[in-house]
Coordinates of C-alpha atoms in Angstrom, one line a residue:
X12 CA 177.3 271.1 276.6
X13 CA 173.7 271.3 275.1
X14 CA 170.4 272.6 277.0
X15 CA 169.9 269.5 277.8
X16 CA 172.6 268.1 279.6
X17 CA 173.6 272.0 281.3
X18 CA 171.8 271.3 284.5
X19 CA 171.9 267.7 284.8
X20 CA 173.3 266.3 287.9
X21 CA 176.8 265.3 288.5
X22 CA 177.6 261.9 290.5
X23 CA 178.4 262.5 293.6
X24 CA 182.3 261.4 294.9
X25 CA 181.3 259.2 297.2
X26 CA 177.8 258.1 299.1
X27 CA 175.3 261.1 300.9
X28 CA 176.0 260.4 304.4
X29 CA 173.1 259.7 306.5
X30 CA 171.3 262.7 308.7
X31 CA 171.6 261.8 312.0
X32 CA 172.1 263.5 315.2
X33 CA 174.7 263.4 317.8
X34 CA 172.4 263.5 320.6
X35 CA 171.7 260.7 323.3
X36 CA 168.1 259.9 323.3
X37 CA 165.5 258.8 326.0
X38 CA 162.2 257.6 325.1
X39 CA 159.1 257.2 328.1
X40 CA 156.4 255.9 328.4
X41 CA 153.4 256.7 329.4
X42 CA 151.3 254.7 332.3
X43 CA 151.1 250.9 331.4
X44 CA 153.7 251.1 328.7
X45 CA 156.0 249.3 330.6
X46 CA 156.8 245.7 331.1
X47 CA 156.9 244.2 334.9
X48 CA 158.0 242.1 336.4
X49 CA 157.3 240.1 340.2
X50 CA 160.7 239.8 341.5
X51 CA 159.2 236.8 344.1
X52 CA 157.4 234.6 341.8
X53 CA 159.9 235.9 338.5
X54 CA 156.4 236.1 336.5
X55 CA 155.5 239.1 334.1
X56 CA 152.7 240.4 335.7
X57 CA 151.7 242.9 332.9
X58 CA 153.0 243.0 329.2
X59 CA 152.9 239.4 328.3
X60 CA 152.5 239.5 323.9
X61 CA 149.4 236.7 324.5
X62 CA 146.1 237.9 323.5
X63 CA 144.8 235.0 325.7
X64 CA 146.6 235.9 328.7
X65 CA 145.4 239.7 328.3
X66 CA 141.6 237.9 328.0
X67 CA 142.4 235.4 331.0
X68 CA 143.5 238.4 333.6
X69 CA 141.0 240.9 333.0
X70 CA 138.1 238.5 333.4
X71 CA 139.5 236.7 336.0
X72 CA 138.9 238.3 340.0
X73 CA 142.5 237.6 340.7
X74 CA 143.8 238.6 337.5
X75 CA 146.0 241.4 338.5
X76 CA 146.7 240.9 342.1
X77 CA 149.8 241.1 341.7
X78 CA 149.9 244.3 341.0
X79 CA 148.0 246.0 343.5
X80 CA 150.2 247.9 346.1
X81 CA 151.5 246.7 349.1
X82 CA 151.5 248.5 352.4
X83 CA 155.2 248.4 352.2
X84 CA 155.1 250.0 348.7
X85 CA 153.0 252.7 349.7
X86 CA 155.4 253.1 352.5
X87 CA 158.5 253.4 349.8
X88 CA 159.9 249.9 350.7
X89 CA 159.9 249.5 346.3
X90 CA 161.4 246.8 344.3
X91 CA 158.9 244.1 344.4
X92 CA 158.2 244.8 341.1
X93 CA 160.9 245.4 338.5
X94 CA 160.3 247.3 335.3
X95 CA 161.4 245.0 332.2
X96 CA 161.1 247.2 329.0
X97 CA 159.1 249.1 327.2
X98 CA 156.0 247.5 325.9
X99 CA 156.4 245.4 322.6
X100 CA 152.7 244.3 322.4
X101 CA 149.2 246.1 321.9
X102 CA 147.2 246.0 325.1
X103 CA 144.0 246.9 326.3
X104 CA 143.0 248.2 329.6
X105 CA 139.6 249.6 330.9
X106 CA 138.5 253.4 330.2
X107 CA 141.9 253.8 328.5
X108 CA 141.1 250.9 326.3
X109 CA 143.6 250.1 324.0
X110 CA 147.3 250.9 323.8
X111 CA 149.5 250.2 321.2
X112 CA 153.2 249.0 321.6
X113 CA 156.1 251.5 321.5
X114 CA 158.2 249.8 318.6
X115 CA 157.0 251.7 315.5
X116 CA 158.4 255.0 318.0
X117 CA 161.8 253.3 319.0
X118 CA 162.4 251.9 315.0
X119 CA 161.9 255.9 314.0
X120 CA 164.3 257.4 316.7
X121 CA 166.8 254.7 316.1
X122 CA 167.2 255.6 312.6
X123 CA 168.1 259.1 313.3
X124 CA 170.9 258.4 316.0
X125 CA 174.3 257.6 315.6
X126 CA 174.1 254.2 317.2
X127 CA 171.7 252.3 319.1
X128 CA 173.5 253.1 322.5
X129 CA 172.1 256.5 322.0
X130 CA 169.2 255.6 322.3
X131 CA 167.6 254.7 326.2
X132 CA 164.4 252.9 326.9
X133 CA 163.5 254.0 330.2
X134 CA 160.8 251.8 331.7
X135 CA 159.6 252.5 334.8
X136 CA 157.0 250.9 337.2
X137 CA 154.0 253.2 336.6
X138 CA 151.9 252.0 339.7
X139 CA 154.6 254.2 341.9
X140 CA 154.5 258.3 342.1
X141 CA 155.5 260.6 339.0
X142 CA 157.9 262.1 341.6
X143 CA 159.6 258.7 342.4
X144 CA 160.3 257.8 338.8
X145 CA 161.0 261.4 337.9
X146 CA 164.2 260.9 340.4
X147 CA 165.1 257.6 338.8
X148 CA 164.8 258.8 335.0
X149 CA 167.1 262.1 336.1
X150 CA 169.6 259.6 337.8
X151 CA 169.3 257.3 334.3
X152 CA 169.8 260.0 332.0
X153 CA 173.0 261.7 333.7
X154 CA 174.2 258.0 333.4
X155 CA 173.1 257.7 329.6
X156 CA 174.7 260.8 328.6
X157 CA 177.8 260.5 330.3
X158 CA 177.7 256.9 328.6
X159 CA 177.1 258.1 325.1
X160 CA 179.4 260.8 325.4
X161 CA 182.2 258.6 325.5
X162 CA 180.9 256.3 323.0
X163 CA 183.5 256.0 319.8
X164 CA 180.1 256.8 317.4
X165 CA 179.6 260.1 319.4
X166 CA 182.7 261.9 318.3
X167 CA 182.7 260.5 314.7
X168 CA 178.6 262.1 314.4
X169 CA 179.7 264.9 316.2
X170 CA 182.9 265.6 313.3
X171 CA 179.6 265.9 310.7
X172 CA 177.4 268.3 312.4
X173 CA 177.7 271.7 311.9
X174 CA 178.7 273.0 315.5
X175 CA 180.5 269.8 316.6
X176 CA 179.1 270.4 320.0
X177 CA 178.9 267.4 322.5
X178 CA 176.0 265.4 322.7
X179 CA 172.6 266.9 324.9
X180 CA 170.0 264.9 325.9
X181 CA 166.3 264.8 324.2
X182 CA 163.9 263.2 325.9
X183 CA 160.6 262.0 323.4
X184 CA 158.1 261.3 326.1
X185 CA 154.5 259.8 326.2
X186 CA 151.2 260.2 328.1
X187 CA 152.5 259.9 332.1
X188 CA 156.0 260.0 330.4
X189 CA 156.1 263.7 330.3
X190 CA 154.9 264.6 333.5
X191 CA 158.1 262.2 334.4
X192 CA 160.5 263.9 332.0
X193 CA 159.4 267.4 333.8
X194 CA 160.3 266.0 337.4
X195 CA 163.4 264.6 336.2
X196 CA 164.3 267.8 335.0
X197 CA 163.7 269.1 338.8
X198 CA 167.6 271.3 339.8
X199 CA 167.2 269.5 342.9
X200 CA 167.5 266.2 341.3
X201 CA 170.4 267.0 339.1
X202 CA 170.8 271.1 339.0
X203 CA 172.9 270.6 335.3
X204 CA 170.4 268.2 333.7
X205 CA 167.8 271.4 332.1
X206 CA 171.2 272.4 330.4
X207 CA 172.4 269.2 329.2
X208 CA 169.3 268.8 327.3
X209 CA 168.5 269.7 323.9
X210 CA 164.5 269.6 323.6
X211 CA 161.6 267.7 325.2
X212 CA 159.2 266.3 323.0
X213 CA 155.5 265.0 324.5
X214 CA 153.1 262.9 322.9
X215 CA 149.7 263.4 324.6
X216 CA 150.8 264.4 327.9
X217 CA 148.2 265.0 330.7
X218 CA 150.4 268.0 332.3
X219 CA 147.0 269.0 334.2
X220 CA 145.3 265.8 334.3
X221 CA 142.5 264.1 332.8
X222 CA 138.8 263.8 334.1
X223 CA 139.1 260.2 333.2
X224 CA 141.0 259.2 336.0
X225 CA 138.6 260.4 338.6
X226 CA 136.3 258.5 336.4
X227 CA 138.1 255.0 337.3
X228 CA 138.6 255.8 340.5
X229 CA 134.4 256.4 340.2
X230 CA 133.8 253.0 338.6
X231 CA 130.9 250.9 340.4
X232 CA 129.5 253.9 342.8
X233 CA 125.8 253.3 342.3
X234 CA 125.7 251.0 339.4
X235 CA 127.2 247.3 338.3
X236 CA 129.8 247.2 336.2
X237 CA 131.8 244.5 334.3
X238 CA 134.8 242.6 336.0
X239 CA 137.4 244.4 334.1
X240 CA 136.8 247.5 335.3
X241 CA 136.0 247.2 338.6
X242 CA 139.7 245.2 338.6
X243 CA 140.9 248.8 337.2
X244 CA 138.9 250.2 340.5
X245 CA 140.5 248.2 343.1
X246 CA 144.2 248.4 341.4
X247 CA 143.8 251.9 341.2
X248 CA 142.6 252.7 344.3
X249 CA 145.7 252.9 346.1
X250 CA 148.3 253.2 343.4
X251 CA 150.0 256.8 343.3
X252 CA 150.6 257.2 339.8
X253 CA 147.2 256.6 339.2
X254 CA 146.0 259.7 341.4
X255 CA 149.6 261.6 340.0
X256 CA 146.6 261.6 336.8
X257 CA 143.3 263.5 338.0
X258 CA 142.6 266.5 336.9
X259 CA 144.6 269.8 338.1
X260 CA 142.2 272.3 336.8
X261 CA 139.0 273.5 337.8
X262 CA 136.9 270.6 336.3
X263 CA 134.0 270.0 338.9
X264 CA 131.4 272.1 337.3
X265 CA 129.5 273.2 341.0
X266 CA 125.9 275.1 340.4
X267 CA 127.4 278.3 338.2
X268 CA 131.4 277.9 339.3
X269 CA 133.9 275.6 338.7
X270 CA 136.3 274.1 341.3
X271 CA 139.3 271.9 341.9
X272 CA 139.0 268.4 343.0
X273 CA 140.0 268.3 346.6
X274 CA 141.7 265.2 348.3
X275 CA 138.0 265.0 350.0
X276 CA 136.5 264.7 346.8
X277 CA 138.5 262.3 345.9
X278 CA 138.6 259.8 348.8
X279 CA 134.5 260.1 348.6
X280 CA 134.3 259.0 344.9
X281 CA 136.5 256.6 345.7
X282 CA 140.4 257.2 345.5
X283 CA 142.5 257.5 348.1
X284 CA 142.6 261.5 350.6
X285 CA 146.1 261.2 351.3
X286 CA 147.5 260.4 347.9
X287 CA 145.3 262.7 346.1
X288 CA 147.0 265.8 348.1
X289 CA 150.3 264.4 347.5
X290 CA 149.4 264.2 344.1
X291 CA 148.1 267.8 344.1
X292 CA 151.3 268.9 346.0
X293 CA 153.8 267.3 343.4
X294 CA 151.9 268.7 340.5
X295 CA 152.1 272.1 342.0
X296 CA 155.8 271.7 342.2
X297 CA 156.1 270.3 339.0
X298 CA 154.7 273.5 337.1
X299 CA 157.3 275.3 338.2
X300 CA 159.8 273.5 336.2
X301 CA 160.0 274.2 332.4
X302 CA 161.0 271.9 329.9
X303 CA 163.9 273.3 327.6
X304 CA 163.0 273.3 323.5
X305 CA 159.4 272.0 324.5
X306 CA 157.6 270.6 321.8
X307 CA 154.0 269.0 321.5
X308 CA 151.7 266.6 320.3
X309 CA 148.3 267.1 321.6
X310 CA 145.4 264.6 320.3
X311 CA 142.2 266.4 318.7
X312 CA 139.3 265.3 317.0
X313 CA 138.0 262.6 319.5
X314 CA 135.3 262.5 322.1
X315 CA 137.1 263.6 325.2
X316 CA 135.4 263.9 328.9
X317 CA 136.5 267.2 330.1
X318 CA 134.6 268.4 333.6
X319 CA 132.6 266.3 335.9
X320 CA 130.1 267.0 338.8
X321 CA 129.5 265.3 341.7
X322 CA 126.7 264.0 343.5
X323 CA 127.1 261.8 347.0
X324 CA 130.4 260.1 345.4
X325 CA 129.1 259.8 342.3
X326 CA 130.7 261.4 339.1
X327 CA 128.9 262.0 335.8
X328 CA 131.4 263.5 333.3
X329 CA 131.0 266.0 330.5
X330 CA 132.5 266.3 326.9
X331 CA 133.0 270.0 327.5
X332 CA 134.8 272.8 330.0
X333 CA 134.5 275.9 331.1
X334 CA 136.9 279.1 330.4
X335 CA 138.0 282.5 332.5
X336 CA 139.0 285.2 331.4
X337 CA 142.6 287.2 331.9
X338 CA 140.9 288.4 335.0
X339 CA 140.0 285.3 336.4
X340 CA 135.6 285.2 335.9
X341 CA 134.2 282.8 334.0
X342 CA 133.0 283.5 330.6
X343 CA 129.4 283.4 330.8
X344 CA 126.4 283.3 328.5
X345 CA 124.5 286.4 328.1
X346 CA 121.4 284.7 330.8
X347 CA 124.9 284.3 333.6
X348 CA 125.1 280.9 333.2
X349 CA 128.8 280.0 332.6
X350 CA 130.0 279.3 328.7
X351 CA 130.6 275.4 327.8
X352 CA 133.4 274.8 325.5
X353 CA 133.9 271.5 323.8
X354 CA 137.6 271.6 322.8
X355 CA 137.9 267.7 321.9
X356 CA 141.1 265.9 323.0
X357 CA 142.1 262.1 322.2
X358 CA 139.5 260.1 324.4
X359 CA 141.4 260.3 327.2
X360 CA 143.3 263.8 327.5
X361 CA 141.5 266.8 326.2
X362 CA 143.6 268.9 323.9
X363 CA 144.3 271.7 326.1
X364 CA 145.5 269.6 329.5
X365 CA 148.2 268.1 326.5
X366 CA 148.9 271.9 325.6
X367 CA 151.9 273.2 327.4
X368 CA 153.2 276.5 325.9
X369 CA 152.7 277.7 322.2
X370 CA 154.5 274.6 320.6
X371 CA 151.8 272.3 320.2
X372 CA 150.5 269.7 317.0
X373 CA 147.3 269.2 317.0
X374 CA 146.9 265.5 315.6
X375 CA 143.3 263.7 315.0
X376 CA 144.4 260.6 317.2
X377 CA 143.3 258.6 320.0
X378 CA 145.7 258.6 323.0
X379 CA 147.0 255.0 323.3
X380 CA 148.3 255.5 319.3
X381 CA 150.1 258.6 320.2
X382 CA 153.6 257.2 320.3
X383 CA 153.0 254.7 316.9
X384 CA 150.8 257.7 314.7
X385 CA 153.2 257.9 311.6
X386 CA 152.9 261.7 312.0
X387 CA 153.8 262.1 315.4
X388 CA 157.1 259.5 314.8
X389 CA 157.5 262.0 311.9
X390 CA 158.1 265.0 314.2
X391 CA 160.3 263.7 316.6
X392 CA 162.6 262.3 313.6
X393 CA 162.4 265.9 312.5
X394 CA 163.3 267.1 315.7
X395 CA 166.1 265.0 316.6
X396 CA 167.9 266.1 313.4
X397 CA 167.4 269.0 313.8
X398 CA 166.1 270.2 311.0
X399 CA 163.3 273.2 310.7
X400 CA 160.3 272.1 312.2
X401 CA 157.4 271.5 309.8
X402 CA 155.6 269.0 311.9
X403 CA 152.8 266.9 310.5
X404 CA 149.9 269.0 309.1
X405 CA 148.5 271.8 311.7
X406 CA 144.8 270.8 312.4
X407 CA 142.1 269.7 309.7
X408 CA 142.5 266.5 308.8
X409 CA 141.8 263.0 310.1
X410 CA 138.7 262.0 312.0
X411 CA 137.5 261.3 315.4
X412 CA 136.7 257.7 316.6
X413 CA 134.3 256.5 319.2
X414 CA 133.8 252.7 319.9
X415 CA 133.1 250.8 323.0
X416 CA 136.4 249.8 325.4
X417 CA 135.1 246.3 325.9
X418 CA 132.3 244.2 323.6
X419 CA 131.7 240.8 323.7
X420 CA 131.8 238.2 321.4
X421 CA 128.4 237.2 319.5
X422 CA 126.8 240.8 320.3
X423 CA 127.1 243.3 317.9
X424 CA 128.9 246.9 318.5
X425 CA 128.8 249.9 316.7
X426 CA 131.8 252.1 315.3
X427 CA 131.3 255.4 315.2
X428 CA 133.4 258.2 313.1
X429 CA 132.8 262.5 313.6
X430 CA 134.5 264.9 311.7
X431 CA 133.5 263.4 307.9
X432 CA 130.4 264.4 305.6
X433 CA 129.9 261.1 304.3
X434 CA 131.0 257.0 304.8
X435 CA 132.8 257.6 301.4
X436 CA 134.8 260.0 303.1
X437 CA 136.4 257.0 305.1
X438 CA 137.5 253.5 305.0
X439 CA 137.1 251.2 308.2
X440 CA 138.9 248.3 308.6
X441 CA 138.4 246.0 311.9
X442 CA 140.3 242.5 312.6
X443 CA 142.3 241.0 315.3
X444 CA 145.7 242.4 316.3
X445 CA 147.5 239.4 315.9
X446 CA 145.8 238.3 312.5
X447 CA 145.8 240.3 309.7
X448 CA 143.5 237.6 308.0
X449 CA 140.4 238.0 310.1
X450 CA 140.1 242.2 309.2
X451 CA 136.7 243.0 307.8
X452 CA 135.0 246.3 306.6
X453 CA 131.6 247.0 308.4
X454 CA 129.0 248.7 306.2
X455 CA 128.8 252.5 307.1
X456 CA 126.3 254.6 306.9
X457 CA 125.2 258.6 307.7
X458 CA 123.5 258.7 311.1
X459 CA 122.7 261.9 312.9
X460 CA 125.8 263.8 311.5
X461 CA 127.8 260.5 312.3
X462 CA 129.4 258.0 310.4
X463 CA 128.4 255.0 312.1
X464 CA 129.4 251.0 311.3
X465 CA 128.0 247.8 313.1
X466 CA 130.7 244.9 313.9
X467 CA 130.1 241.7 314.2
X468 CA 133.0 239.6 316.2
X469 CA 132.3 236.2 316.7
X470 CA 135.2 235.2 318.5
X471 CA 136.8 236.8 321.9
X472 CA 140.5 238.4 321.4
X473 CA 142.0 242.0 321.2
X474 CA 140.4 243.7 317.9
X475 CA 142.5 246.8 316.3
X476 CA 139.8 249.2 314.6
X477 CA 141.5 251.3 311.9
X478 CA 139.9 254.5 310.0
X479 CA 141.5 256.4 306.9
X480 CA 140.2 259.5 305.5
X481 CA 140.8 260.7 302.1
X482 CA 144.0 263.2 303.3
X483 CA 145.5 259.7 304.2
X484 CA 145.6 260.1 308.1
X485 CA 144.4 257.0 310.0
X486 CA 143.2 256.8 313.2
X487 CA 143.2 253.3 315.2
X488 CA 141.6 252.1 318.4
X489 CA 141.3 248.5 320.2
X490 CA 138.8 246.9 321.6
X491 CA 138.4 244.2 323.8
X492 CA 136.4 241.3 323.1
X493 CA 135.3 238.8 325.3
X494 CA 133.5 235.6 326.1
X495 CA 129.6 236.1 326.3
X496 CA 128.2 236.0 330.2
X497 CA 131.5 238.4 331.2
X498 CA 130.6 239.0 335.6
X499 CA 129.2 242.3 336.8
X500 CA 129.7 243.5 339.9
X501 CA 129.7 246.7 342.0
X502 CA 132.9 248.0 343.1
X503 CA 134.2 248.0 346.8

């Protein structure tokens, strides 16, 4: 044997066989990431793939009135509305403007299981309370685990893991998602279920709320506002999971304190008194339960509302918060007023609402990508074999994106990028969602510290925009947009 053939592999007996886990899985999405259905007509009444119907409902008065709640939903009487799956389509919705579907996530965790049946898609009707749900999904994964326990494929991926231990859940959780995983994972539901399960994993996870959803609640008090969101307005009004959203933390910024919202707040900007304390009640309960081998994605980078104050019902929101120190005062500038702190979220949940205990990612996304970033699938496939956790890269690279939740067709919009020196820093790319053919580049240029583009869309449809920086992260968002002479209104 020469020096050259001394350390030169040897062939291998037989094929490498594949990493996988032995664990049942049970992926959940966040709010509006789930097909429904109207069991009395037997039409979808939110997840349809057409960009046209997606166009057609939200400019449309009736559009969604189907989905608004029903005295005899908010009295329990459920099942009106069926869940279907989990969404399979990008879609777009006011304020939390675009979402994309959940496929590139179930494609990753399916190739690190054992067999499809380990895998559960809970969908869930996100218009009732995160406590209702949180019962069904601890009810669904005692039934999944018991399931995939006896499953033949269990024992054989158990045989070729170290331990050979029996399967434990691991629940991979978006957005609202997690804030149902942790209620599942109540004793009172199912006092085994904490033990039975491996690790949690949340993608941007609200887990004390987001100043956003006061801010729909908000729409139309004291100005017009286009049809599609003051649809958002009325269907949100009244619908629990909605309120299950607003903010947890001190976030009304009051002359030099900071406060809670209170149910009275809430019903004068525009929600509903009662839900909001239920809502406050259920998430005081719920931070009492911890989530075993918690791990977490929390979105940075992008321009995040993160207090509010309030004037007569109205709300104007801020892109920063205020801090306290360990013995509860505010930090304060040396003139007494109190310290503002920008810490940046996704656009919809600041970074430090998504932070829950020391094992947190911080990823330059926006929240509706969350559960299709290639880095965040990344993780979780990590995760689930179980392998030591690298995670994606730890802060630093990416961008933040800011463009408009709804344009319309013929007017011009503006893309706007943070976080880069230059527009050669960055490639932008902006088409329709459901033709690649139509993507253009918009000329960038340096303004004010920003990166900014101008689009020009001349047709109406759902318009994916999708940034790159040099370290190869990409950061997408959608954008609605519509027919020219959209309807403004003022909300109810």
């Amino acid at each position: 044997m020469n020096a050259a053939t001394a350390h030169r592999p040897t062939s291998m007996p037989g094929p490498a066989r594949r990493n996988i886990t032995q664990d049942a899985v049970v992926i959940v999405p966040g709010i509006m990431g789930s097909e429904l259905l109207d069991t009395t007509t037997g039409s979808t009444v939110w997840g349809l793939s057409s960009v046209r119907w997606l166009l057609k409902a939200w400019t449309r008065s009736d559009g969604f009135a189907a989905l608004r709640m029903t005295d005899d939903e908010l009295e329990g009487k459920t099942g009106r509305i069926q869940p279907v799956q989990l969404m399979r389509h990008s879609a777009w919705t006011p304020y939390l403007k675009g979402a994309e579907p959940y496929t590139d996530l179930i494609t990753g965790v399916n190739g690190c299981v054992a067999d499809p049946a380990a895998v559960l898609e809970f969908a869930y009707d996100w218009r009732l309370p995160v406590a209702t749900n949180g019962k069904l999904l601890a009810e669904a994964a005692r039934r999944h685990l018991t399931a995939w326990r006896a499953h033949p494929a269990h024992d054989s991926a158990r045989r070729a893991r170290v331990d050979e231990r029996p399967a434990r859940l691991v629940f991979v959780a978006h957005s609202m998602g997690g804030l149902v995983t942790q209620t599942a994972l109540d004793p009172l539901h199912d006092s085994d279920l904490a033990a039975d399960t491996r690790a949690v994993f949340t993608l941007a996870t609200p887990f004390y709320g987001a100043v956003k959803a006061a801010a729909i609640l908000n729409t139309g008090r004291g100005a017009p506002v286009p049809l599609p969101h003051q649809q958002l307005q009325r269907l949100c009004a009244t619908m629990p999971g909605l309120h299950d959203l607003l903010p947890q933390y001190a976030c009304v910024l009051d002359r030099d304190d900071a406060r809670r919202l209170t149910p009275s707040d809430v019903a004068a900007l525009g929600g509903h008194r009662e839900l909001a304390a239920l809502a406050a009640d259920a998430a005081s309960k719920r931070s009492a339960i911890s989530l075993p081998g918690h791990r977490a994605v929390a979105g940075t980078g992008q321009i995040t509302w993160q207090s509010l104050t309030l004037d007569s019902g109205v709300i104007r929101p801020y892109c920063h918060t205020v801090r306290r120190n360990s013995d509860g005062r505010l930090i304060r500038t040396s003139d007494g007023s109190p310290e503002h702190f920008d810490v940046m979220g996704d656009g919809t949940v600041h970074k430090e609402s998504a932070a829950l205990g020391p094992a947190v990612t911080p990823l330059p996304l926006q929240h509706g990508a969350a559960a299709a970033d290639r880095s965040a699938v990344k993780a979780v496939q990590e995760l689930l074999r179980d392998d030591v956790h690298l995670g994606p890269p730890m802060g630093g690279p990416g961008c933040g994106l800011e463009v408009p939740d709804l344009a319309t067709a013929g007017t011009p919009w503006e893309v706007s990028i943070t976080g880069v020196a230059a527009p050669a820093d960055v490639t932008c790319e902006v088409g329709l969602v459901d033709d690649a053919s139509t993507a253009t580049s918009p000329r960038l240029r340096l303004v004010k510290r920003r990166v900014t583009g101008r689009v020009d869309t001349s047709q109406p449809g759902l318009y994916r925009v999708s940034v790159r920086t040099r370290d190869r992260s990409t950061v997408t968002q959608l954008v609605l947009v519509t027919e020219p002479g959209l309807e403004t209104d003022q909300a109810d």
